[in-house]
Amino acid sequence: MSLRSSSSTTISINKPSFQQSLNPIPPKSTFFRPLLQTHMANHSPSKQFSLSSIKAQQFELKDGFPVDSDTEISYGDALKIKEWEVQMLQNEVAASQGIRIRRRPPTGPPLHYVGPFEFHLQNEVDTPRNILEEIVWQKDIEVSQMKGRKPLSMLKKILDNAPPVRDFVGALKAANSRTGLPGLIAEVKKASPSRGVLREDFDPVQIAKAYEKGGAACLSVLTDEKYFQCPLLCKEFVIDAWQIYYARVKGADAILLIAAVLPDLDIKYMIKICKLLGLAALVEVHDEREMDRVLEIEGVELVGINNRDLGTFKVDISNTKKLLEGERGQRIRQKGITVVGESGLFTPADIAYIQEAGVKAVLVGESIVKQKDPTTGITQLFGKDISS
Ligand SMILES: O=C(O)c1ccccc1NCC(=O)[C@H](O)[C@H](O)COP(=O)(O)O
């Protein structure tokens, strides 16, 4: 749409400027409620715009620069601007915590709009900067659509029909005590953004059964119907509390929370929901700053150190060691946190290396899912049979 100022300069706002694939429906700000509520209380449209004659700050261009003017715009547009501002505020808060992944803007930013924040080039704002950001923006659309089909109220009604939660952390600890090796979370995945297709003949049930036979303590899969004895991690890009309920309804026993994506308040809130539902939360970090943030959050029992940088795909297993060294490592042990070493583990030497660093569990995908027989793949990975 466009606004026409008194000097008849046309200024476009809310232009559908996203990549086509990212723009089928208007997303909603569903999360970060405390912040959003505070922000909306201070900036509520009802405070700034009357319903009958809605006035908003607007801009005409003079010598190419925006100039405030008092003109009428629709209530809907005013709300869209607010929603966009709140989203930008969320990104600002996340950035202050070192989170480089931004949440998808609710609409294209108004061109030349100067709100509480200043914007620069349009492309900086409406184009994902790396694969993880793209995944998260796509997830926003997916979750909005799924929530439309299965609202939270509906999920809550069928929550009791879900199978009982199995003890995810307990299973890892038990495997560690039994074998003297890190408990294995075996990942069922057909492909990944960094490695492409890993297995053409992909039968998730057969692979999961082979993992179980090979001695996996837990399984990591995309949310699916439950077929297995092992506790299941729903390996998802969780950005909305709704996904946690959905995972539980589908039989998950644990979910993944990625610190590179979620601000502290979101992680705290989601951990509370996990506890309410009896789920374990695997909180994933990649660097020291993320680890330090997570160590400040109460109730974290399971931390995954991802050796893969999800922005660049670079894998370095010494990352696990680095994050478990010195005072930080001591703090983790004092807190009784179970640490999972994730990604890039291919050989018994790799397992020994990160076990030495202090992990009690590992999350492994590629090296075992690619094997013709994943059961044998597990034995080869650990250098011995860990099934009994
Ligand atoms: O694996 C990817 O390419 C990837 C890209 C973007 C986001 C997440 C991604 N993977 C998730 C994981 O971290 C791994 O699936 C998991 O840790 C197992 O790793 P691996 O044993 O190296 O398959």
Tab-separated table of C-alpha atoms and ligand atoms in Angstrom, residues 131-132 135 185 187 189 191-196 198 220 235 237 256 258 284 305-311 313 315 341-346 363-369, ligand 1:
chain	number	residue	atom	x	y	z
A	131	ILE	CA	21.017	-20.556	6.120
A	132	LEU	CA	19.989	-20.667	9.781
A	135	ILE	CA	15.381	-21.741	8.097
A	185	ILE	CA	21.422	-39.893	20.730
A	187	GLU	CA	19.814	-39.034	14.657
A	189	LYS	CA	17.910	-37.764	9.108
A	191	ALA	CA	19.501	-34.993	4.403
A	192	SER	CA	20.975	-31.838	5.810
A	193	PRO	CA	21.587	-28.368	4.429
A	194	SER	CA	25.352	-28.837	4.709
A	195	ARG	CA	25.688	-32.395	3.413
A	196	GLY	CA	22.736	-32.805	1.057
A	198	LEU	CA	22.706	-38.658	3.230
A	220	SER	CA	16.694	-37.682	17.450
A	235	LYS	CA	14.898	-32.093	16.494
A	237	PHE	CA	13.883	-25.261	14.996
A	256	LEU	CA	15.689	-28.742	21.102
A	258	ILE	CA	18.851	-23.298	19.989
A	284	GLU	CA	22.072	-26.071	22.155
A	305	ILE	CA	27.519	-28.199	22.319
A	306	ASN	CA	27.197	-28.143	18.577
A	307	ASN	CA	30.526	-28.515	16.815
A	308	ARG	CA	28.856	-27.233	13.665
A	309	ASP	CA	28.460	-23.513	13.173
A	310	LEU	CA	24.900	-23.428	11.828
A	311	GLY	CA	25.579	-20.165	10.013
A	313	PHE	CA	28.492	-25.115	8.401
A	315	VAL	CA	32.583	-28.274	11.855
A	341	GLY	CA	28.640	-33.331	22.155
A	342	GLU	CA	26.941	-32.738	18.810
A	343	SER	CA	27.968	-33.085	15.166
A	344	GLY	CA	31.013	-34.168	13.217
A	345	LEU	CA	31.688	-37.400	15.145
A	346	PHE	CA	32.900	-40.225	12.919
A	363	LEU	CA	24.372	-36.665	19.205
A	364	VAL	CA	25.372	-38.325	15.954
A	365	GLY	CA	23.720	-38.263	12.564
A	366	GLU	CA	25.720	-38.487	9.379
A	367	SER	CA	28.313	-41.089	10.327
A	368	ILE	CA	25.714	-43.684	11.333
A	369	VAL	CA	22.752	-42.852	9.108
B	1	LIG	O1	23.553	-30.387	9.594
B	1	LIG	C1	23.291	-29.316	8.996
B	1	LIG	O2	23.684	-29.087	7.841
B	1	LIG	C2	22.500	-28.252	9.667
B	1	LIG	C3	22.332	-27.026	9.032
B	1	LIG	C4	21.587	-26.030	9.630
B	1	LIG	C5	21.008	-26.250	10.849
B	1	LIG	C6	21.168	-27.477	11.494
B	1	LIG	C7	21.908	-28.467	10.906
B	1	LIG	N1	22.085	-29.707	11.496
B	1	LIG	C8	21.669	-30.029	12.788
B	1	LIG	C9	22.759	-30.679	13.520
B	1	LIG	O3	23.412	-30.009	14.260
B	1	LIG	C10	23.102	-32.113	13.212
B	1	LIG	O4	22.057	-32.721	12.544
B	1	LIG	C11	23.422	-32.999	14.421
B	1	LIG	O5	24.155	-32.356	15.383
B	1	LIG	C12	24.164	-34.253	13.936
B	1	LIG	O6	25.323	-33.870	13.226
B	1	LIG	P1	26.156	-34.910	12.332
B	1	LIG	O7	26.527	-36.065	13.198
B	1	LIG	O8	27.368	-34.156	11.889
B	1	LIG	O9	25.274	-35.334	11.214
